[in-house]
Short mmCIF file of C-alpha atoms in Angstrom, two decimals:
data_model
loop_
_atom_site.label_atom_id
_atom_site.label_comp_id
_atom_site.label_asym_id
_atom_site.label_seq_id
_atom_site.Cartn_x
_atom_site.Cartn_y
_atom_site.Cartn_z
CA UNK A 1 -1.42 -12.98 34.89
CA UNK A 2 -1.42 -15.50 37.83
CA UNK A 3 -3.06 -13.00 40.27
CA UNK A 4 -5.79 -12.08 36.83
CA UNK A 5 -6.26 -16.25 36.95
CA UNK A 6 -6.84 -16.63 40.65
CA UNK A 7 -9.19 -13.90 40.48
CA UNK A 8 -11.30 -15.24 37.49
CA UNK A 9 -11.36 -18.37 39.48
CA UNK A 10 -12.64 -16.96 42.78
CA UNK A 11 -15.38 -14.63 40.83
CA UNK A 12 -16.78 -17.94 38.94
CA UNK A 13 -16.78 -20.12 41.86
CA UNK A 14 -18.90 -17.61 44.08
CA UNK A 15 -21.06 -16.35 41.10
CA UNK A 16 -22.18 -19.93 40.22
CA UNK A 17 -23.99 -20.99 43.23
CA UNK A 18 -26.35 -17.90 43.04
CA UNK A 19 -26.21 -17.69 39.00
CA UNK A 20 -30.22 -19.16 38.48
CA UNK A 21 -31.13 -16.48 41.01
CA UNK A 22 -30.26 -13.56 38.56
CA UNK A 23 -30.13 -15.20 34.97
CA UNK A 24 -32.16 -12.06 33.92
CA UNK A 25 -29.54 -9.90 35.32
CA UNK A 26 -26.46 -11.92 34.02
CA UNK A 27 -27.64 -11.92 30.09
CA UNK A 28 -28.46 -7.86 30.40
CA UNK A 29 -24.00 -7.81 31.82
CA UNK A 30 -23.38 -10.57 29.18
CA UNK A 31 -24.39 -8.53 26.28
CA UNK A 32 -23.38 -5.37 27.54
CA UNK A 33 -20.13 -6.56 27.51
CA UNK A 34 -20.11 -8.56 24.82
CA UNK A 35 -21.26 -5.11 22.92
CA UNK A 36 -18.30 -3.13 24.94
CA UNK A 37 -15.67 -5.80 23.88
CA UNK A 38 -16.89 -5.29 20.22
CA UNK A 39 -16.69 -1.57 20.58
CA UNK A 40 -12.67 -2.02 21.89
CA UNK A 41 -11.76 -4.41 19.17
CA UNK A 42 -13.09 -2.38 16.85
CA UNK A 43 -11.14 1.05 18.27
CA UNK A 44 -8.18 -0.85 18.36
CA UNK A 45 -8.36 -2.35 14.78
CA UNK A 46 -8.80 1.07 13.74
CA UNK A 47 -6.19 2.54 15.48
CA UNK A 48 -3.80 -0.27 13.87
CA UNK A 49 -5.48 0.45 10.74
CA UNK A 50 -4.26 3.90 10.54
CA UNK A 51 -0.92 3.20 11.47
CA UNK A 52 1.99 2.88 8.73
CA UNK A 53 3.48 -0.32 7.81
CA UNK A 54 6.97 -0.37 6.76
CA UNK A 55 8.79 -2.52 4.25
CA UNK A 56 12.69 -2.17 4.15
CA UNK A 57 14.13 -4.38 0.85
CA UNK A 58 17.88 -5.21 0.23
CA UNK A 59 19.06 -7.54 -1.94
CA UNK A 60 21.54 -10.18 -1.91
CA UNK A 61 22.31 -11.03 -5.65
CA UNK A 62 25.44 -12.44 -7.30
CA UNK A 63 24.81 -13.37 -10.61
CA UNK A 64 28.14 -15.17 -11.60
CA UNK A 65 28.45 -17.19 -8.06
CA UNK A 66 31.64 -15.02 -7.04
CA UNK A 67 32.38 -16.97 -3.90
CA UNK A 68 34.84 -14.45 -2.38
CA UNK A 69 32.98 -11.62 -2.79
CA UNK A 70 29.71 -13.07 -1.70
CA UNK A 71 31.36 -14.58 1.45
CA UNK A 72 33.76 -11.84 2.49
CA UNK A 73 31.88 -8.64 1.44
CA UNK A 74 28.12 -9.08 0.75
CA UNK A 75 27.09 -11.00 3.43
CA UNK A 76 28.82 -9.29 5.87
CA UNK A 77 27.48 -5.94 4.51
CA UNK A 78 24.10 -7.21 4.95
CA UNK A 79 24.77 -8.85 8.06
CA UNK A 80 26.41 -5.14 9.53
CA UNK A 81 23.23 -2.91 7.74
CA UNK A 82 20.60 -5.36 9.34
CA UNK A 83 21.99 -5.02 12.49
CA UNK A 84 22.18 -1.07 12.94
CA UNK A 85 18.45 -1.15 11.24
CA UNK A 86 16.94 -3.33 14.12
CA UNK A 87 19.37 -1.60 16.73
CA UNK A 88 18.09 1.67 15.76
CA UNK A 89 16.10 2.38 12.91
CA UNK A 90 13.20 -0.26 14.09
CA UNK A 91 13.52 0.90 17.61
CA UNK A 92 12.65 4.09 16.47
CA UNK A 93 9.60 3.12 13.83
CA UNK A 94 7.89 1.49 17.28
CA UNK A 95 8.05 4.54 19.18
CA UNK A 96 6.70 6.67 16.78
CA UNK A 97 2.51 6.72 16.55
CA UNK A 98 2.03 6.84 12.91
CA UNK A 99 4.32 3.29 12.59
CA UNK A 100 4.38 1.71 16.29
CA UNK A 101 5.67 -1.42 14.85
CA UNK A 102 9.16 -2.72 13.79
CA UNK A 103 9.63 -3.04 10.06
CA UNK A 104 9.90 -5.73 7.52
CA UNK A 105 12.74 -6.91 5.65
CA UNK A 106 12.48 -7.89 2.11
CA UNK A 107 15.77 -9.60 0.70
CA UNK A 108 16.08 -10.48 -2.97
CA UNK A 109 18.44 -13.60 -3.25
CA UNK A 110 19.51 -15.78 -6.14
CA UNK A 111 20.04 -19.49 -6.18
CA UNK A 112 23.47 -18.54 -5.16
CA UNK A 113 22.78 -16.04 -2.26
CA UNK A 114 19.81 -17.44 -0.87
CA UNK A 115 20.92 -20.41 1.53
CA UNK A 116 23.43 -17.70 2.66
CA UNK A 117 20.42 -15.16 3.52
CA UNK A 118 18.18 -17.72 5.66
CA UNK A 119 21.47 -18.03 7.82
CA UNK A 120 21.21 -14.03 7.86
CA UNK A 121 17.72 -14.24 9.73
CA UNK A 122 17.95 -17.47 11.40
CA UNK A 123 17.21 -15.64 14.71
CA UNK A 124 14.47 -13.55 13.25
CA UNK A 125 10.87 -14.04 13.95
CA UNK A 126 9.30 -15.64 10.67
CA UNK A 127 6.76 -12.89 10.25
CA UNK A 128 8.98 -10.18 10.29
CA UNK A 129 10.98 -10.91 6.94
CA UNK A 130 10.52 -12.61 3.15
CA UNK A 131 13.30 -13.87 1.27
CA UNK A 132 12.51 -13.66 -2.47
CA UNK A 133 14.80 -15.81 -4.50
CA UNK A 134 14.37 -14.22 -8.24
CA UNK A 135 15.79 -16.74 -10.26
CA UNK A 136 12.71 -18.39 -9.19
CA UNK A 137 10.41 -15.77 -10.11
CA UNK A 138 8.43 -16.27 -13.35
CA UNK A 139 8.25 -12.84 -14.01
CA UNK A 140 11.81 -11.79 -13.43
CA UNK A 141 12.56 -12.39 -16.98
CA UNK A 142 9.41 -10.30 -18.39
CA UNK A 143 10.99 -7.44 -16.14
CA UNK A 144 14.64 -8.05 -17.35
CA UNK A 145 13.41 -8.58 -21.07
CA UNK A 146 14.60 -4.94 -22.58
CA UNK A 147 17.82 -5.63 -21.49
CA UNK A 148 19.19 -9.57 -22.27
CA UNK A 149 21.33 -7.72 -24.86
CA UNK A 150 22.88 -4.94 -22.78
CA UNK A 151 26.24 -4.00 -21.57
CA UNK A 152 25.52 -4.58 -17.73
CA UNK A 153 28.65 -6.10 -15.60
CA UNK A 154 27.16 -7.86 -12.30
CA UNK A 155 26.75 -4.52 -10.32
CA UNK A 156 24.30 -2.93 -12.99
CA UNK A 157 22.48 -6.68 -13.55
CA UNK A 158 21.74 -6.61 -9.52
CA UNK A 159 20.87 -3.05 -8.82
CA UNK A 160 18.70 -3.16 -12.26
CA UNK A 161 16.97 -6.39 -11.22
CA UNK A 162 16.37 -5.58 -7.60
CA UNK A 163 15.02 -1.53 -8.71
CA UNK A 164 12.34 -3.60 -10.89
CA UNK A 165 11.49 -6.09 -8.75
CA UNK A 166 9.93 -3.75 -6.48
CA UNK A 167 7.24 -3.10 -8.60
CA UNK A 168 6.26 -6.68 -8.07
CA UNK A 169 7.44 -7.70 -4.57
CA UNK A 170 6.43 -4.60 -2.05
CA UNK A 171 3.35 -3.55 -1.27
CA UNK A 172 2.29 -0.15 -2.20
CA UNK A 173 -0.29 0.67 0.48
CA UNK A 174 2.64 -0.08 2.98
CA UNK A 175 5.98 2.68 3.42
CA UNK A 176 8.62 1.24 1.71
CA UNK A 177 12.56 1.73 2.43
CA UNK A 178 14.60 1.13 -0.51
CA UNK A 179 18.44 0.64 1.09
CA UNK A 180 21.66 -0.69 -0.01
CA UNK A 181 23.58 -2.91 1.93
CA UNK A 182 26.18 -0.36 2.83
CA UNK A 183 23.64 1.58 4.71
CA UNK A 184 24.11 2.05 8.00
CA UNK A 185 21.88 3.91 11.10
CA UNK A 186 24.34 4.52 13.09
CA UNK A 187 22.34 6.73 15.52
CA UNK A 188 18.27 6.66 16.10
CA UNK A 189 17.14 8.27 13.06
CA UNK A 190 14.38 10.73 14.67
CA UNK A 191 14.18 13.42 11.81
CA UNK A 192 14.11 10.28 9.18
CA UNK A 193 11.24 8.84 11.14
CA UNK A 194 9.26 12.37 12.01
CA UNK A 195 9.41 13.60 8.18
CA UNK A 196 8.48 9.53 7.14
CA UNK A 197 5.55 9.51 9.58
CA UNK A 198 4.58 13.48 8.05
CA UNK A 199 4.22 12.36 4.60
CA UNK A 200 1.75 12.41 2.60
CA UNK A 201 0.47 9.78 -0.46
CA UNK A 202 2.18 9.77 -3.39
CA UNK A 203 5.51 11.41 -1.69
CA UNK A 204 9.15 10.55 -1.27
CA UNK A 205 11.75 11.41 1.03
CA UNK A 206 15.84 10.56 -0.21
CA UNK A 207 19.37 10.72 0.65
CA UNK A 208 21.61 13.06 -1.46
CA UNK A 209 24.17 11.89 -3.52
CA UNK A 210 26.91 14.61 -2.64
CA UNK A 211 29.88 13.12 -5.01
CA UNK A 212 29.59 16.10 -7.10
CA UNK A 213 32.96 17.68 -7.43
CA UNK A 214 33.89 21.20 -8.65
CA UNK A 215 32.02 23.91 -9.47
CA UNK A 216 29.47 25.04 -11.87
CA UNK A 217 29.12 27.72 -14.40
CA UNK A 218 28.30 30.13 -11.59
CA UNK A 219 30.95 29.19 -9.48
CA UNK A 220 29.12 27.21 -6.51
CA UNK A 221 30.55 24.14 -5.52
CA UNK A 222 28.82 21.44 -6.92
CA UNK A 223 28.64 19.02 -3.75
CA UNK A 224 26.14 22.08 -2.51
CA UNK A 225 24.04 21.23 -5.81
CA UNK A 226 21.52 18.93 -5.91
CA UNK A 227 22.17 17.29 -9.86
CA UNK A 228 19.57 16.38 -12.29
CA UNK A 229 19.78 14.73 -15.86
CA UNK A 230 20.23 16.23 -18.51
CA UNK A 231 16.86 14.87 -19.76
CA UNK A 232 12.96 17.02 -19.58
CA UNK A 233 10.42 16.18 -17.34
CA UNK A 234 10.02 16.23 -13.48
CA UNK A 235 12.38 14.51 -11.26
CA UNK A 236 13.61 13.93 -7.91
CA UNK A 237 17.66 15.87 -7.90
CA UNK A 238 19.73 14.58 -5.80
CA UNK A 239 18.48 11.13 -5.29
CA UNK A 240 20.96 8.67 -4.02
CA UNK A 241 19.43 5.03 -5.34
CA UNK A 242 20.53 3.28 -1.70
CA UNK A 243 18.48 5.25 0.62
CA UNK A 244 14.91 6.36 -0.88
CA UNK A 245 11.26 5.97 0.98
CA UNK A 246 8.02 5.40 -0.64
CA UNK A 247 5.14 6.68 0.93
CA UNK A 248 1.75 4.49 1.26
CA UNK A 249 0.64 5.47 -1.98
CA UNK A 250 3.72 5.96 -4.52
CA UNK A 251 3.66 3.41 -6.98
CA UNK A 252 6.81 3.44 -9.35
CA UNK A 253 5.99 1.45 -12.38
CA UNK A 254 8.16 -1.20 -14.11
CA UNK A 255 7.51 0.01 -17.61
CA UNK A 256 8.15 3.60 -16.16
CA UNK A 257 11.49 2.49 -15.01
CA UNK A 258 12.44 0.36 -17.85
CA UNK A 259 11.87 3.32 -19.98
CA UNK A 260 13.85 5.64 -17.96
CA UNK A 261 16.75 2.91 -17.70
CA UNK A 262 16.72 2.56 -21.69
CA UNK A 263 16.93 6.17 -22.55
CA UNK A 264 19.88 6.14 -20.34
CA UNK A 265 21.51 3.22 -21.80
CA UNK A 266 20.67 4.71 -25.30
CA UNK A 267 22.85 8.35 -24.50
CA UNK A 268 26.10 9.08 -25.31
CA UNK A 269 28.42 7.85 -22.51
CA UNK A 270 29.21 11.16 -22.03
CA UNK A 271 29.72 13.18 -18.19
CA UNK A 272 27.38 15.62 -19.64
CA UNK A 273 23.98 12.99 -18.97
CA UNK A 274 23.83 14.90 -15.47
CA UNK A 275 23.92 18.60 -14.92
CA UNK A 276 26.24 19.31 -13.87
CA UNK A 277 28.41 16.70 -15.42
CA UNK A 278 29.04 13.30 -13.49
CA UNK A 279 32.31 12.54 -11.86
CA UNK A 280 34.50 10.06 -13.61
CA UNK A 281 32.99 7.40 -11.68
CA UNK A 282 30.03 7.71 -13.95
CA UNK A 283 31.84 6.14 -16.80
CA UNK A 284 32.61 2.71 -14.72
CA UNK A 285 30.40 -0.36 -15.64
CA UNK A 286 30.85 0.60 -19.63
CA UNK A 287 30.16 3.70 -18.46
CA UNK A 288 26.48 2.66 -17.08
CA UNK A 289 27.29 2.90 -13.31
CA UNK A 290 24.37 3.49 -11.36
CA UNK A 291 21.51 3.26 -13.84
CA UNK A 292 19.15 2.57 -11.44
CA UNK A 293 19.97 5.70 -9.36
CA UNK A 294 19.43 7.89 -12.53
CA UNK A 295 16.56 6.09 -13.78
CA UNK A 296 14.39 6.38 -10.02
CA UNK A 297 15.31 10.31 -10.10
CA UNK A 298 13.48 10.28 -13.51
CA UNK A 299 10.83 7.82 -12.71
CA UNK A 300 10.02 8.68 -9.09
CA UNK A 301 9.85 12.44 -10.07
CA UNK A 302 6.68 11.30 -12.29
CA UNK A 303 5.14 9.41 -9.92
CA UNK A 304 5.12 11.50 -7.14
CA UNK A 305 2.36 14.53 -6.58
CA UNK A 306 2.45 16.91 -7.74
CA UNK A 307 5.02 15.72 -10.40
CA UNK A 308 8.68 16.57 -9.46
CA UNK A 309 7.63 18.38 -6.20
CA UNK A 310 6.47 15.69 -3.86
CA UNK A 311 9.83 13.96 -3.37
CA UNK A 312 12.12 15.61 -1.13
CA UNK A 313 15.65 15.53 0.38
CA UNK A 314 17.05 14.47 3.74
CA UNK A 315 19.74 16.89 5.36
CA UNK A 316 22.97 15.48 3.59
CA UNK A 317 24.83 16.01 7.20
CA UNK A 318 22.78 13.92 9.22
CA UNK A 319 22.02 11.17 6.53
CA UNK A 320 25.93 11.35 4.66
CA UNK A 321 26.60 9.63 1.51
CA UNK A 322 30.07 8.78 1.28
CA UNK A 323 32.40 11.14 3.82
CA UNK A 324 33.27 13.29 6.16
CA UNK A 325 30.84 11.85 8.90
CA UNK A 326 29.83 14.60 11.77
CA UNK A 327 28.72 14.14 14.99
CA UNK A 328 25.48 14.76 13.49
CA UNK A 329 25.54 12.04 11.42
CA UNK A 330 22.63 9.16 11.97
CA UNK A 331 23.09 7.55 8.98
CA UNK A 332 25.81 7.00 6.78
CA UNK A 333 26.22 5.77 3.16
CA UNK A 334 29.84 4.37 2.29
CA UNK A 335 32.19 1.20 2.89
CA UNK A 336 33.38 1.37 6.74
CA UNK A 337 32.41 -2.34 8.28
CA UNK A 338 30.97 -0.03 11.65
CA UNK A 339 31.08 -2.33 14.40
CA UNK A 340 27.65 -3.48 15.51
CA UNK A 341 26.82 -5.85 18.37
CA UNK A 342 22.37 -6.97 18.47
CA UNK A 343 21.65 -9.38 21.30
CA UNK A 344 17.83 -10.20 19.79
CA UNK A 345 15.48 -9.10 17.47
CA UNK A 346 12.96 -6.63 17.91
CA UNK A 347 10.17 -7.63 19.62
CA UNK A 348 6.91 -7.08 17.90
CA UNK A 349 4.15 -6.80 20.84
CA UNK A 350 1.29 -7.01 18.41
CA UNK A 351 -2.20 -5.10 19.04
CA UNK A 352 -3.81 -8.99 18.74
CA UNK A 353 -2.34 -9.47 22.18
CA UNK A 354 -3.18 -6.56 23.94
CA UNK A 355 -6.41 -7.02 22.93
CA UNK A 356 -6.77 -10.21 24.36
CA UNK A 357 -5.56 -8.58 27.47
CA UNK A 358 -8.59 -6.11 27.56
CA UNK A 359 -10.96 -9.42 26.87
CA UNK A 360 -9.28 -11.20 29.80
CA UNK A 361 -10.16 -7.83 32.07
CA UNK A 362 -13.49 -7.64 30.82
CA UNK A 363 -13.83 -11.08 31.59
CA UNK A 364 -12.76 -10.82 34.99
CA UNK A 365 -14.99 -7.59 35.66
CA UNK A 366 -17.94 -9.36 34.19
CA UNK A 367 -17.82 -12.35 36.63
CA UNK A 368 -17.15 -9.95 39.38
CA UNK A 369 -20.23 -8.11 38.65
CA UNK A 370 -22.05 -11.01 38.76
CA UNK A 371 -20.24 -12.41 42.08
CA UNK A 372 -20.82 -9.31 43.94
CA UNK A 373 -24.78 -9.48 42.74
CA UNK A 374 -25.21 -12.87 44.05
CA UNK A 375 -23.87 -12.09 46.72
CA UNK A 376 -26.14 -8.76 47.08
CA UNK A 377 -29.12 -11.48 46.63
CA UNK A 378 -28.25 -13.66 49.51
CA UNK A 379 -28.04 -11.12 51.58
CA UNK A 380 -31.86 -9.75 50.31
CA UNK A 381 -32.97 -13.17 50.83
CA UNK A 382 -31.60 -13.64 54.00
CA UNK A 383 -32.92 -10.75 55.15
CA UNK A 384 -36.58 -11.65 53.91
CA UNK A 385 -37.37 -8.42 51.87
CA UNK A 386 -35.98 -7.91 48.35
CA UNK A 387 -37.69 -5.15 47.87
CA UNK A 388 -37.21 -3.40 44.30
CA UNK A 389 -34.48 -5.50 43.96
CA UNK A 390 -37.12 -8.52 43.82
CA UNK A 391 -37.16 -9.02 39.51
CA UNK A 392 -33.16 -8.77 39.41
CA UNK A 393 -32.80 -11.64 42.27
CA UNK A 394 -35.92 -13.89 40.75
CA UNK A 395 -35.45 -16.69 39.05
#
């Protein structure tokens, strides 16, 4: 930058004694590269223009103000998942073409949670992140309104409100990365990235929920089955609800998903709402655990195109919900507090700064033109005979 400075001095300084000799000449180089300038802005804000954005929510919700568990599990969760996403899922999203940008984080908070989440990002650039506290949203209650009489313990009440909320809080023409806080990209997630950067509108791309146990009628074990409800229509099987990505395009509806949520809430609490029939685990939470989960496969499986065939699974090795982990794992799904050590955020070098670079270069080639034609013109006029040259050096 110094040597760009000294440079741009030296060019003025000599092009400024001569300039009235070849004002003619100096508006044709002005405009020419005032038009060239245009035509690089305008490559590079289309090149930014087709690149994908990405959003990547979590929430931070505790409805009842449970002190100990907000203090010594959720915000160290979403301390530990932020810091393997910026260690290695955002270093990945800037090397890839289609994104070349780290993502965005979009935390839901409650007046409980949300001092606790602006300590999270203290160190984070301001740009890079919203916090959205919900108990402050107007419309949180028209999204929660189906529900004020239901059954929910805190887990269902936060995983419900945060799956709605989406429909109102991320942007649809962006990618969006729908992750619970016991995510964690433990390696660079390449094939995550490649497939994410391959889609196309109105697609998905999802973790499996493996915790299928057993076998089924035909005797295959079921954690090799992708499992669907026991309900008509397209959907998404398979779907685990903490790891699921929205392509530019896919729009999930709230009324879509309340619908899907109610008919769950409105079956018998039977094992038999999945096919084949949920482990045991399905019967926690008054025997509503993981409505949201069930309600996206439904709801997701609409809205994707074509219906039921645009949404597609990761490889359940590499991106693991729950255990063994493999050496080939890059992301894993479960409750292990994985060490994690960030020194600094990602730095976002924006396209607004490179292309003030270019302007400063153009800048600098423009007054060297003209230095070097001055120059060219003294010499003429020392000499006695411009020549051809004579209309260029005139005043």
């Amino acid at each position: 930058m110094a040597r760009s400075m000294w440079i741009l001095f030296t060019a003025f300084f000599i092009s400024v004694s001569a300039y009235n000799r070849q004002r003619a000449f100096v508006q044709v180089l002005v405009n020419r590269s005032h038009d060239i300038g245009l035509l690089t802005s305008s490559l590079m804000r289309s090149e930014r223009g087709l690149r994908k954005t990405v959003q990547v929510r979590f929430s931070l919700l505790q409805p009842t103000n449970d002190v100990v568990s907000l203090l010594n599990t959720q915000v160290p969760f979403l301390k530990n998942s932020l810091c393997w996403a910026e260690k290695n899922l955002a270093a990945t999203l800037m090397a890839n073409h289609a994104f070349g940008h780290p993502p965005e984080y979009v935390v839901y908070t409650d007046n409980h949670t949300h001092s606790h989440a602006q300590g999270v990002f203290q160190d984070f650039p301001w740009h890079r992140y919203q916090l959205i506290n919900l108990d402050t949203d107007p419309r949180d209650p028209i999204r929660m309104a189906p529900f004020n009489k239901s059954e929910f313990d805190d887990k269902n009440l936060a995983s419900v409100r945060r799956t709605l909320a989406d429909s109102d809080h991320l942007s649809v023409s962006s990618g969006r990365l729908l992750l619970g806080t016991d995510i964690k990209f433990l390696q660079k997630p390449d094939d995550f990235t490649e497939a994410a950067a391959s889609l196309k509108e109105h697609e998905a791309i999802y973790m499996i929920d493996r915790f299928w146990q057993g076998e089924t009628a035909d005797g295959q074990p079921v954690s090799d089955v992708l499992y669907r409800m026991n309900h008509s229509g397209p959907q998404c099987p398979g779907l685990l609800g903490d790891f699921v990505y929205l392509s530019p395009g896919t729009e999930v509806s709230m009324r879509n998903l309340q619908s899907k949520m109610l008919w769950y809430m409105n079956q018998p609490r039977l094992l038999t709402r999945t096919i084949p029939p949920c482990p045991a685990s399905c019967m926690a939470s008054n025997g509503l655990h993981a409505i949201d989960q069930f309600a996206l496969v439904m709801a997701l499986g609409e809205a994707v195109r074509p219906a039921g065939q645009g949404c597609f699974p990761l490889d359940a090795e590499k991106y693991s919900h729950w255990y063994p982990r493999t050496t080939k794992t890059q992301v894993t799904h479960d409750k292990t507090m994985d060490a994690c050590m960030l020194k600094s955020p990602q730095e976002d070098w924006s396209s607004d700064e490179d292309e003030d670079k270019l302007r400063m270069l153009f800048a600098v080639i423009l007054l060297l033109l003209i230095a070097v034609t001055s120059l060219f013109c003294a010499f003429l006029e020392e000499k006695g005979d411009p020549g051809d040259w004579k209309g260029m050096c005139s005043s």
